[in-house]
PDB file of C-alpha atoms and ligand atoms in Angstrom:
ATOM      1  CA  UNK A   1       3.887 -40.965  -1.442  1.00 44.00           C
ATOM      2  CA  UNK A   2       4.932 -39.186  -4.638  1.00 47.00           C
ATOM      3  CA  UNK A   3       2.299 -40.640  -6.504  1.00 42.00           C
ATOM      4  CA  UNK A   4       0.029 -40.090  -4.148  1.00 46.00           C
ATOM      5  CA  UNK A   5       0.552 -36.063  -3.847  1.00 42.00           C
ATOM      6  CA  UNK A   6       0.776 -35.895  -7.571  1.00 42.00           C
ATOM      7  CA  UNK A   7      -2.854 -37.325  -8.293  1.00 42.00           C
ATOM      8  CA  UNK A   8      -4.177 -35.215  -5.474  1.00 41.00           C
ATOM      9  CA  UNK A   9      -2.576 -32.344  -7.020  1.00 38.00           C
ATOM     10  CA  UNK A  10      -4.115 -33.145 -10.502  1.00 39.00           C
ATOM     11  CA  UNK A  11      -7.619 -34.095  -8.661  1.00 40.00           C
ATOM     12  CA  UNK A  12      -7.502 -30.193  -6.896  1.00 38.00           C
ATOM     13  CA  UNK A  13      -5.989 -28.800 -10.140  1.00 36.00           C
ATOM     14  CA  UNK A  14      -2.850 -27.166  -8.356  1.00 41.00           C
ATOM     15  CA  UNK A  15       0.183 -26.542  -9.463  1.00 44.00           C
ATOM     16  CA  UNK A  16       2.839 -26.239  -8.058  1.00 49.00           C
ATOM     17  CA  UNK A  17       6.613 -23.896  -9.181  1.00 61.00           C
ATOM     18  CA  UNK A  18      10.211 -25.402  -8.702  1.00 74.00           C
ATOM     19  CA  UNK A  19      11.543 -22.932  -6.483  1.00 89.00           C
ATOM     20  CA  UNK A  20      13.652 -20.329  -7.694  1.00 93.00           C
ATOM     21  CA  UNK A  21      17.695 -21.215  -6.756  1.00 94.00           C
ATOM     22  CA  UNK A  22      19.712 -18.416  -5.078  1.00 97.00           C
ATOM     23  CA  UNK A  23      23.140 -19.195  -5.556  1.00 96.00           C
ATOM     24  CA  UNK A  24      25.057 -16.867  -3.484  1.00 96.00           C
ATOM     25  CA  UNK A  25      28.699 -16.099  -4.635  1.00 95.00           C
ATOM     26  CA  UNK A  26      30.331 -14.732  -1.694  1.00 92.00           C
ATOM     27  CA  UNK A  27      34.204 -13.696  -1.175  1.00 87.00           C
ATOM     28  CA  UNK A  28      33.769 -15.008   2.585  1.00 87.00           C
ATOM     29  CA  UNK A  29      30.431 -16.970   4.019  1.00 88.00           C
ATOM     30  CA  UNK A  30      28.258 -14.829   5.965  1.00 91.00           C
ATOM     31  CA  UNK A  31      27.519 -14.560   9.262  1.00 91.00           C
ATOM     32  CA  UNK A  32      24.892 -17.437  10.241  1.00 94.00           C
ATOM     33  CA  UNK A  33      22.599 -14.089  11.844  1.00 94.00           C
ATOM     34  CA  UNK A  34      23.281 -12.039   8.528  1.00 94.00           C
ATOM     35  CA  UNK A  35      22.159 -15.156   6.173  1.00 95.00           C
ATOM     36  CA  UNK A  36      19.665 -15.960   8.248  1.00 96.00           C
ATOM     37  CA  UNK A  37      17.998 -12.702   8.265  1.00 96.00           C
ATOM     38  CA  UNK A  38      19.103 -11.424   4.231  1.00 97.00           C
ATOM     39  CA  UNK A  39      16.922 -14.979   3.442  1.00 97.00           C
ATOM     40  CA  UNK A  40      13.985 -14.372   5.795  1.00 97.00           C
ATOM     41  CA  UNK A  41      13.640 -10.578   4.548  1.00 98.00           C
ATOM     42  CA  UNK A  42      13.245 -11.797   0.486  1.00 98.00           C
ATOM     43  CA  UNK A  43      10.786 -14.814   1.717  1.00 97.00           C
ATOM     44  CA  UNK A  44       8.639 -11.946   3.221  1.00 97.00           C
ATOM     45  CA  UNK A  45       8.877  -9.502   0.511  1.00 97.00           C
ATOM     46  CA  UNK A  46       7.967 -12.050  -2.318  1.00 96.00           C
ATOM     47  CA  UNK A  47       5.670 -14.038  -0.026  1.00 94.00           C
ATOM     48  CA  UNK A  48       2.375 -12.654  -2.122  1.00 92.00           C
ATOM     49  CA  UNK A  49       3.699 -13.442  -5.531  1.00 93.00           C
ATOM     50  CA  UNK A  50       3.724 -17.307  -5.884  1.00 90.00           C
ATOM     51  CA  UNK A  51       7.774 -17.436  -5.949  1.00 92.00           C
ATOM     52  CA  UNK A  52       9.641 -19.365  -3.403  1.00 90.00           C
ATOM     53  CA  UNK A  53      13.429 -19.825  -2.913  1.00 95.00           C
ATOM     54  CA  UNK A  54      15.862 -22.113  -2.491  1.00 95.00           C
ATOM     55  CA  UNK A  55      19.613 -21.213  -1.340  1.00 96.00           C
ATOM     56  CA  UNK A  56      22.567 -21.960  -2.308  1.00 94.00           C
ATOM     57  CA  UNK A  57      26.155 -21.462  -1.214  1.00 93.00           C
ATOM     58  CA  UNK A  58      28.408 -21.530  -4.759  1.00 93.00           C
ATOM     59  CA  UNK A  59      31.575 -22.951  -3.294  1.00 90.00           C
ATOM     60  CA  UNK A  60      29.475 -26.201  -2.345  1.00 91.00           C
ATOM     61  CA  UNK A  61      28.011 -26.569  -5.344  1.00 91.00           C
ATOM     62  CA  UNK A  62      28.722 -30.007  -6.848  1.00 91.00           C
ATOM     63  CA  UNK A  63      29.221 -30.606 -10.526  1.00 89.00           C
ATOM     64  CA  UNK A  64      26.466 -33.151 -11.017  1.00 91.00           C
ATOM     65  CA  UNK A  65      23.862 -30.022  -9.162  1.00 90.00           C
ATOM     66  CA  UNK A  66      21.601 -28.749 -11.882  1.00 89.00           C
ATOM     67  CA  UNK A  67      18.194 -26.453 -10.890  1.00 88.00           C
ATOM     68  CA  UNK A  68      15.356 -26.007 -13.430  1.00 84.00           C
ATOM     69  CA  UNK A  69      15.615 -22.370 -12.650  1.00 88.00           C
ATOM     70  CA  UNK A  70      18.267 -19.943 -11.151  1.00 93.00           C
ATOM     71  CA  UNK A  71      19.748 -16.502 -10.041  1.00 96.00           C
ATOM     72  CA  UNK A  72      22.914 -16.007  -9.429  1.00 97.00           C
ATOM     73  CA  UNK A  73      23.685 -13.035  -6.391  1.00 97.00           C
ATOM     74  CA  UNK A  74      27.316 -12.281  -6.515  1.00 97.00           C
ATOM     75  CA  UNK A  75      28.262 -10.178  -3.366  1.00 95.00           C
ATOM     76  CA  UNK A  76      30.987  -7.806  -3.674  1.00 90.00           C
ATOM     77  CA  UNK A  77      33.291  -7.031  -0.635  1.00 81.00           C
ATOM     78  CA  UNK A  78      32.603  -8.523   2.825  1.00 77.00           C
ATOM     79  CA  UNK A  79      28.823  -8.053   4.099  1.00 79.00           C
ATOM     80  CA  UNK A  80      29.681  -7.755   7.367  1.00 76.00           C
ATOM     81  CA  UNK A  81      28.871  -4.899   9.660  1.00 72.00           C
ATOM     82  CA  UNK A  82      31.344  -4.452  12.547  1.00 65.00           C
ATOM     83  CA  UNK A  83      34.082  -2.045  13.465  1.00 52.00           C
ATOM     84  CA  UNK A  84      36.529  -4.305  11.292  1.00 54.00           C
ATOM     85  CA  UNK A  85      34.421  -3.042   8.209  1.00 49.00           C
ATOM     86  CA  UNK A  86      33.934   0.685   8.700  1.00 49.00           C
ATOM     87  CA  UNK A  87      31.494   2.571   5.428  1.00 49.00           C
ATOM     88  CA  UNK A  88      33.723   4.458   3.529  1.00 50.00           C
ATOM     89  CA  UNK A  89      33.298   8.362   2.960  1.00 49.00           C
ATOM     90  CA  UNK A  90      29.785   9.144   1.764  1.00 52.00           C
ATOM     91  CA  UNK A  91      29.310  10.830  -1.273  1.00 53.00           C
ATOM     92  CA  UNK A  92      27.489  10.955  -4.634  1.00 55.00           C
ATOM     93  CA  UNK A  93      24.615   8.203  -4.262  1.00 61.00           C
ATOM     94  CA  UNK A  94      25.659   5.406  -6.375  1.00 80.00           C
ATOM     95  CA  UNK A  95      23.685   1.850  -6.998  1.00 88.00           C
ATOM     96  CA  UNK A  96      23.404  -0.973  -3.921  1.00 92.00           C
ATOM     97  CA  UNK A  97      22.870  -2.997  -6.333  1.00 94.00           C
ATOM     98  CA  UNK A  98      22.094  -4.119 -10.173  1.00 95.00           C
ATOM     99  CA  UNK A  99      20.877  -6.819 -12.442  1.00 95.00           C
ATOM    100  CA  UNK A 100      23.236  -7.771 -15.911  1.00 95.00           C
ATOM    101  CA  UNK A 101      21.618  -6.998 -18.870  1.00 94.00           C
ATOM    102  CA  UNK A 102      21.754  -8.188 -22.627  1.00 93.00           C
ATOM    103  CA  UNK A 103      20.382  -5.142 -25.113  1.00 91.00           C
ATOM    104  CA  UNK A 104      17.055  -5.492 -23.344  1.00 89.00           C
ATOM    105  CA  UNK A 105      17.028  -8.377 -21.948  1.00 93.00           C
ATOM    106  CA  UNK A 106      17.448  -8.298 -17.988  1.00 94.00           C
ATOM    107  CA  UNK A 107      19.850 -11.701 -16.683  1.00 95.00           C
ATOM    108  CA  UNK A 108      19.330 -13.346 -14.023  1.00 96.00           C
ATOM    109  CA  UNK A 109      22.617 -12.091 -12.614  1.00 97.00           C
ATOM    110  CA  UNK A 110      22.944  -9.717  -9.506  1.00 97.00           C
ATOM    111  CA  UNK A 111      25.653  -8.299  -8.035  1.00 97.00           C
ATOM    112  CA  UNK A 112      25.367  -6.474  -4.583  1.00 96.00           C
ATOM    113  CA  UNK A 113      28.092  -3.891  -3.625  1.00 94.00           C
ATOM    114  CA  UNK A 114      28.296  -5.194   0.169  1.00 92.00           C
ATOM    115  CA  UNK A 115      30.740  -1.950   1.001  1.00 90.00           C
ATOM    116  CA  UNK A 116      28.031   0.428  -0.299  1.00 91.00           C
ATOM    117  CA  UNK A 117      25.368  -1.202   1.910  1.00 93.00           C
ATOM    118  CA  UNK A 118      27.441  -1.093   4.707  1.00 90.00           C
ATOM    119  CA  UNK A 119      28.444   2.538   3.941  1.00 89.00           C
ATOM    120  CA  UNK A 120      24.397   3.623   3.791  1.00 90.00           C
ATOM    121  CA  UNK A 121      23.908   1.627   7.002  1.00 92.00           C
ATOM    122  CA  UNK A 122      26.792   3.142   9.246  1.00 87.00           C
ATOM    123  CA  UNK A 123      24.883   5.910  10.604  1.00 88.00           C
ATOM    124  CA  UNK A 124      21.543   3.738  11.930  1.00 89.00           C
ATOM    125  CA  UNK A 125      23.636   1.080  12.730  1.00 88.00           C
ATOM    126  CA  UNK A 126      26.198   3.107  15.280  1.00 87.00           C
ATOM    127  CA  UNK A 127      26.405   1.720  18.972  1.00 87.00           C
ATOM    128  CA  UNK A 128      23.443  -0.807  18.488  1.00 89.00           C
ATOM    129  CA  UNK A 129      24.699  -4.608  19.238  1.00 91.00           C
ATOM    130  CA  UNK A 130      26.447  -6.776  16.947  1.00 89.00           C
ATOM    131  CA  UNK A 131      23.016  -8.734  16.769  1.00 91.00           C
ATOM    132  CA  UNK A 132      21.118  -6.057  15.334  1.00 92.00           C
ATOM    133  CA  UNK A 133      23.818  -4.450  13.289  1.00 92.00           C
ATOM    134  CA  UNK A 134      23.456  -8.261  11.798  1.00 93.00           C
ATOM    135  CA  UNK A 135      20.445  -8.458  11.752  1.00 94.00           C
ATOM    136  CA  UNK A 136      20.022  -4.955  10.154  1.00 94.00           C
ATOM    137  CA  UNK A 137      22.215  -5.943   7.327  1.00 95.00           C
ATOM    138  CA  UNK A 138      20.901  -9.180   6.600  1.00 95.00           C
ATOM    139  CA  UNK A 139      17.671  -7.153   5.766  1.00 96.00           C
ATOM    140  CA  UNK A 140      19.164  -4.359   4.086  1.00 96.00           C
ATOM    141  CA  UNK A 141      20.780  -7.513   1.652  1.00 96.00           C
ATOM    142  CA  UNK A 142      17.372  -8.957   1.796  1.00 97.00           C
ATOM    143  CA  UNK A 143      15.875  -5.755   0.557  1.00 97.00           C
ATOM    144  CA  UNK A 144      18.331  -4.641  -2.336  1.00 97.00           C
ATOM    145  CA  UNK A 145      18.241  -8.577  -3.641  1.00 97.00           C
ATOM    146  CA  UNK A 146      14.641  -8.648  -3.309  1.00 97.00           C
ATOM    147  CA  UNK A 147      14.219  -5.224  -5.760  1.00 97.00           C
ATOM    148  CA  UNK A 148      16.745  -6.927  -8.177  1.00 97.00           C
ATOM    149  CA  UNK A 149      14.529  -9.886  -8.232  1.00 97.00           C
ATOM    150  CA  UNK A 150      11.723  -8.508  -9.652  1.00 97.00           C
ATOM    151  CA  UNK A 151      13.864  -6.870 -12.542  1.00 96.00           C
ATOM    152  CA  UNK A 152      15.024 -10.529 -13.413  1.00 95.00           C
ATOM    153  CA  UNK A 153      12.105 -12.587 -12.901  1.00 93.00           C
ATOM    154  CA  UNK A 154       9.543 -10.046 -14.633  1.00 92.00           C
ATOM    155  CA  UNK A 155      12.301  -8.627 -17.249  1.00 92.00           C
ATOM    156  CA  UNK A 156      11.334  -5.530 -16.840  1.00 91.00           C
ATOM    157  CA  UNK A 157      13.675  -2.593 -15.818  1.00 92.00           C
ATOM    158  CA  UNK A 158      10.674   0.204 -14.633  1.00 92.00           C
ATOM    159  CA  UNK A 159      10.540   1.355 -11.122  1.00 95.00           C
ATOM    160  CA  UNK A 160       7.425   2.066  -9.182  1.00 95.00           C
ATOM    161  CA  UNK A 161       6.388   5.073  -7.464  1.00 93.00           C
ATOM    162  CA  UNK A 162       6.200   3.314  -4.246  1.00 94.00           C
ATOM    163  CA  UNK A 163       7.872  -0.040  -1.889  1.00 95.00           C
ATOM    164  CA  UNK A 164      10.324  -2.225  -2.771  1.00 96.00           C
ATOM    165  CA  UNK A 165      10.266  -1.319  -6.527  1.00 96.00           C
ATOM    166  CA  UNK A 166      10.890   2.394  -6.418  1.00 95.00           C
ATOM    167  CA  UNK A 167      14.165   3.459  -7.755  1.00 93.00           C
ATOM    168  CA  UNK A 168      16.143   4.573  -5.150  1.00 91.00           C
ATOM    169  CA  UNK A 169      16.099   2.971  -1.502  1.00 92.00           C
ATOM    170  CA  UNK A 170      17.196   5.199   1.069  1.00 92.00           C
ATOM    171  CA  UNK A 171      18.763   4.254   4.480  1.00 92.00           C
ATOM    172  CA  UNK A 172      15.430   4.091   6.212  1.00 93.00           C
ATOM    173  CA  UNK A 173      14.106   2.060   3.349  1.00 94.00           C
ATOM    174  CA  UNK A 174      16.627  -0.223   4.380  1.00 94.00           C
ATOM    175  CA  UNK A 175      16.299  -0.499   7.750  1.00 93.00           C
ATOM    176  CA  UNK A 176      13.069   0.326   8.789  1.00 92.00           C
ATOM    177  CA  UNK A 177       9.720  -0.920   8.631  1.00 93.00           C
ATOM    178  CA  UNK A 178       8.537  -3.623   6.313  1.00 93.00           C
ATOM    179  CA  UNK A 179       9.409  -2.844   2.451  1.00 94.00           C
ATOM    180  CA  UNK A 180       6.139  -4.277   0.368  1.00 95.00           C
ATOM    181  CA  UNK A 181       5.747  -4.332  -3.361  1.00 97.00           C
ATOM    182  CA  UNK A 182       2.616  -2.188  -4.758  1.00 96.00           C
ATOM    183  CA  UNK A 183      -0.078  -4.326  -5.897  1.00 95.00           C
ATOM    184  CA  UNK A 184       1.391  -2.921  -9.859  1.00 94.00           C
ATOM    185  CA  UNK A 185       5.047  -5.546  -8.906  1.00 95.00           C
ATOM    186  CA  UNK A 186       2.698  -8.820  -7.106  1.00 95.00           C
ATOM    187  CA  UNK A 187       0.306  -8.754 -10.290  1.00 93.00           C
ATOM    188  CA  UNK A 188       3.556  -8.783 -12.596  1.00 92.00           C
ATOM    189  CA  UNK A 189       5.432 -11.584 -10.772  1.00 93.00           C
ATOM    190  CA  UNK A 190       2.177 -13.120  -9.935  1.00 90.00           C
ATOM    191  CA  UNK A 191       1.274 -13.549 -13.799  1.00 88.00           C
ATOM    192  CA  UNK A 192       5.507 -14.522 -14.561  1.00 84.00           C
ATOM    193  CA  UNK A 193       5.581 -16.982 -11.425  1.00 78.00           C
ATOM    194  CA  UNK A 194       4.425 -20.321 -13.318  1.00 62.00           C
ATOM    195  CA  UNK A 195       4.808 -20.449 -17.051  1.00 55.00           C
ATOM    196  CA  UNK A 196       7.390 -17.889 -17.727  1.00 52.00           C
ATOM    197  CA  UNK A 197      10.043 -19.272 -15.052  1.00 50.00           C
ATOM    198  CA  UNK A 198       9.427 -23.113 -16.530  1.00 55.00           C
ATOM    199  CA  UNK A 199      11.058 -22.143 -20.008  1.00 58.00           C
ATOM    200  CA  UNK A 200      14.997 -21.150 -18.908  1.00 50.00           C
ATOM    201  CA  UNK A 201      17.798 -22.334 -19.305  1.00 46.00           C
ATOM    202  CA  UNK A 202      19.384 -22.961 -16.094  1.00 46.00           C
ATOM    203  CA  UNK A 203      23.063 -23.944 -17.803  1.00 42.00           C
ATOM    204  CA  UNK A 204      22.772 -20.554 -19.864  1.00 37.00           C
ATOM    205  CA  UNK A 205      21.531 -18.888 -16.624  1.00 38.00           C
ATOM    206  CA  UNK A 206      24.396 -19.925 -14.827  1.00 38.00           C
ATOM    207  CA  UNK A 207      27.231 -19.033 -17.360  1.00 36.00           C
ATOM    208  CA  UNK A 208      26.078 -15.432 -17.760  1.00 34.00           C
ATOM    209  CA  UNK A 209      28.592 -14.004 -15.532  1.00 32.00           C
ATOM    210  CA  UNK A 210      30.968 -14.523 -18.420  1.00 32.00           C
ATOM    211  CA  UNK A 211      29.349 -12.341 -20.888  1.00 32.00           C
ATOM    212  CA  UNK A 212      27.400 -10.187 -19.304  1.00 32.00           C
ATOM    213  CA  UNK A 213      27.463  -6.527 -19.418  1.00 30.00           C
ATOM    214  CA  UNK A 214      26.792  -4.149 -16.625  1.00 31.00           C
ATOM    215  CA  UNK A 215      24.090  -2.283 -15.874  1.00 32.00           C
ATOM    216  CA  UNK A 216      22.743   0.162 -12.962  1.00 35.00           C
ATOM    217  CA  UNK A 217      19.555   0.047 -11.530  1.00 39.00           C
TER     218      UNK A 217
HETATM  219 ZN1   ZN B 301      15.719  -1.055 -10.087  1.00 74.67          ZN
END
């Protein structure tokens, strides 16, 4: 059967990426609703670009696991949005979220400040259900990750004026209507989803964490 879809894929002249690999480093697993829904919001934002994604879960990684090509999304705090895990007081705007960077060079290393996410949710999110407050977040996590994403896979750190790329999501951008990159952010990752993505490292990917230095948005 391999064989098979290989020569048809020569005879049609497709080709076809290894999906990107999402490992998620997470101090606690999230909810199944808040996974379920941070996944299905990045599938939709990227789904014009040629990129697909695989998850992960870093506590089950197994020594022997390697991926031809990788991001690592560490989550800070517990993503969860319940009365357990009230936002803390608001005040001067500071990043959701950021990708590591090397002198110019953007990692493919995210970290997501769960507490701040929760903290620019609180207000939409009061007295709905625990399903939608999940669902919300898994979104808003969808949404943040998904911007971060195209600063690693494109390596480049400019904003747009517009969608998913601008350079400051507000609350609303969060949880409201569909989040699209401009046409400017699909041609980018469009042109960087093949080629580009085949030459990483994935070992050197996956140590970055170690000597990484931070960066906002
Ligand atoms: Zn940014």
């Amino acid at each position: 059967m391999r064989i098979t879809l290989a020569l048809l894929c020569a005879l049609v002249g497709v080709t076809f990426a290894a999906p990107v690999a999402l490992i998620v480093d997470a101090p606690v697993p999230l909810p199944p609703a808040v996974a379920s829904a941070f996944h299905e919001e990045v599938d939709l934002v990227f789904r014009d670009t040629g990129y697909h994604f695989s998850w992960i879960n870093r506590a089950e990684m197994r020594p022997e696991d390697s991926f031809p090509d990788l991001v690592m999304v560490r989550l800070k705090s517990e993503c969860r949005l319940d009365g357990r895990h009230p936002g803390g007081p608001s005040g001067k705007p500071m990043a959701l979220a950021w990708a590591h960077r090397s002198g110019d060079e953007v990692l493919p290393f995210i970290e997501v400040d769960c507490a701040r996410v929760r903290n620019m949710l609180r207000v939409l999110a009061h007295g709905e259900p625990a399903g939608v407050q999940q669902e919300m977040l898994g979104r808003a996590l969808g949404r943040v990750v998904a911007h971060e994403l195209y600063h690693v896979l494109t390596g480049n750190s400019s904003h747009s004026h517009a969608g998913i790329a601008q350079a400051s999501l507000s609350a609303m951008h969060l949880a409201g209507p569909a989040l699209e990159f401009t046409a400017r952010e699909v041609n980018l990752l469009s042109r960087r989803s093949f080629a580009a993505r085949q030459t990483q490292q994935p070992t050197a990917a996956f140590e970055a964490d170690e000597f990484a230095t931070d960066s906002g948005r």
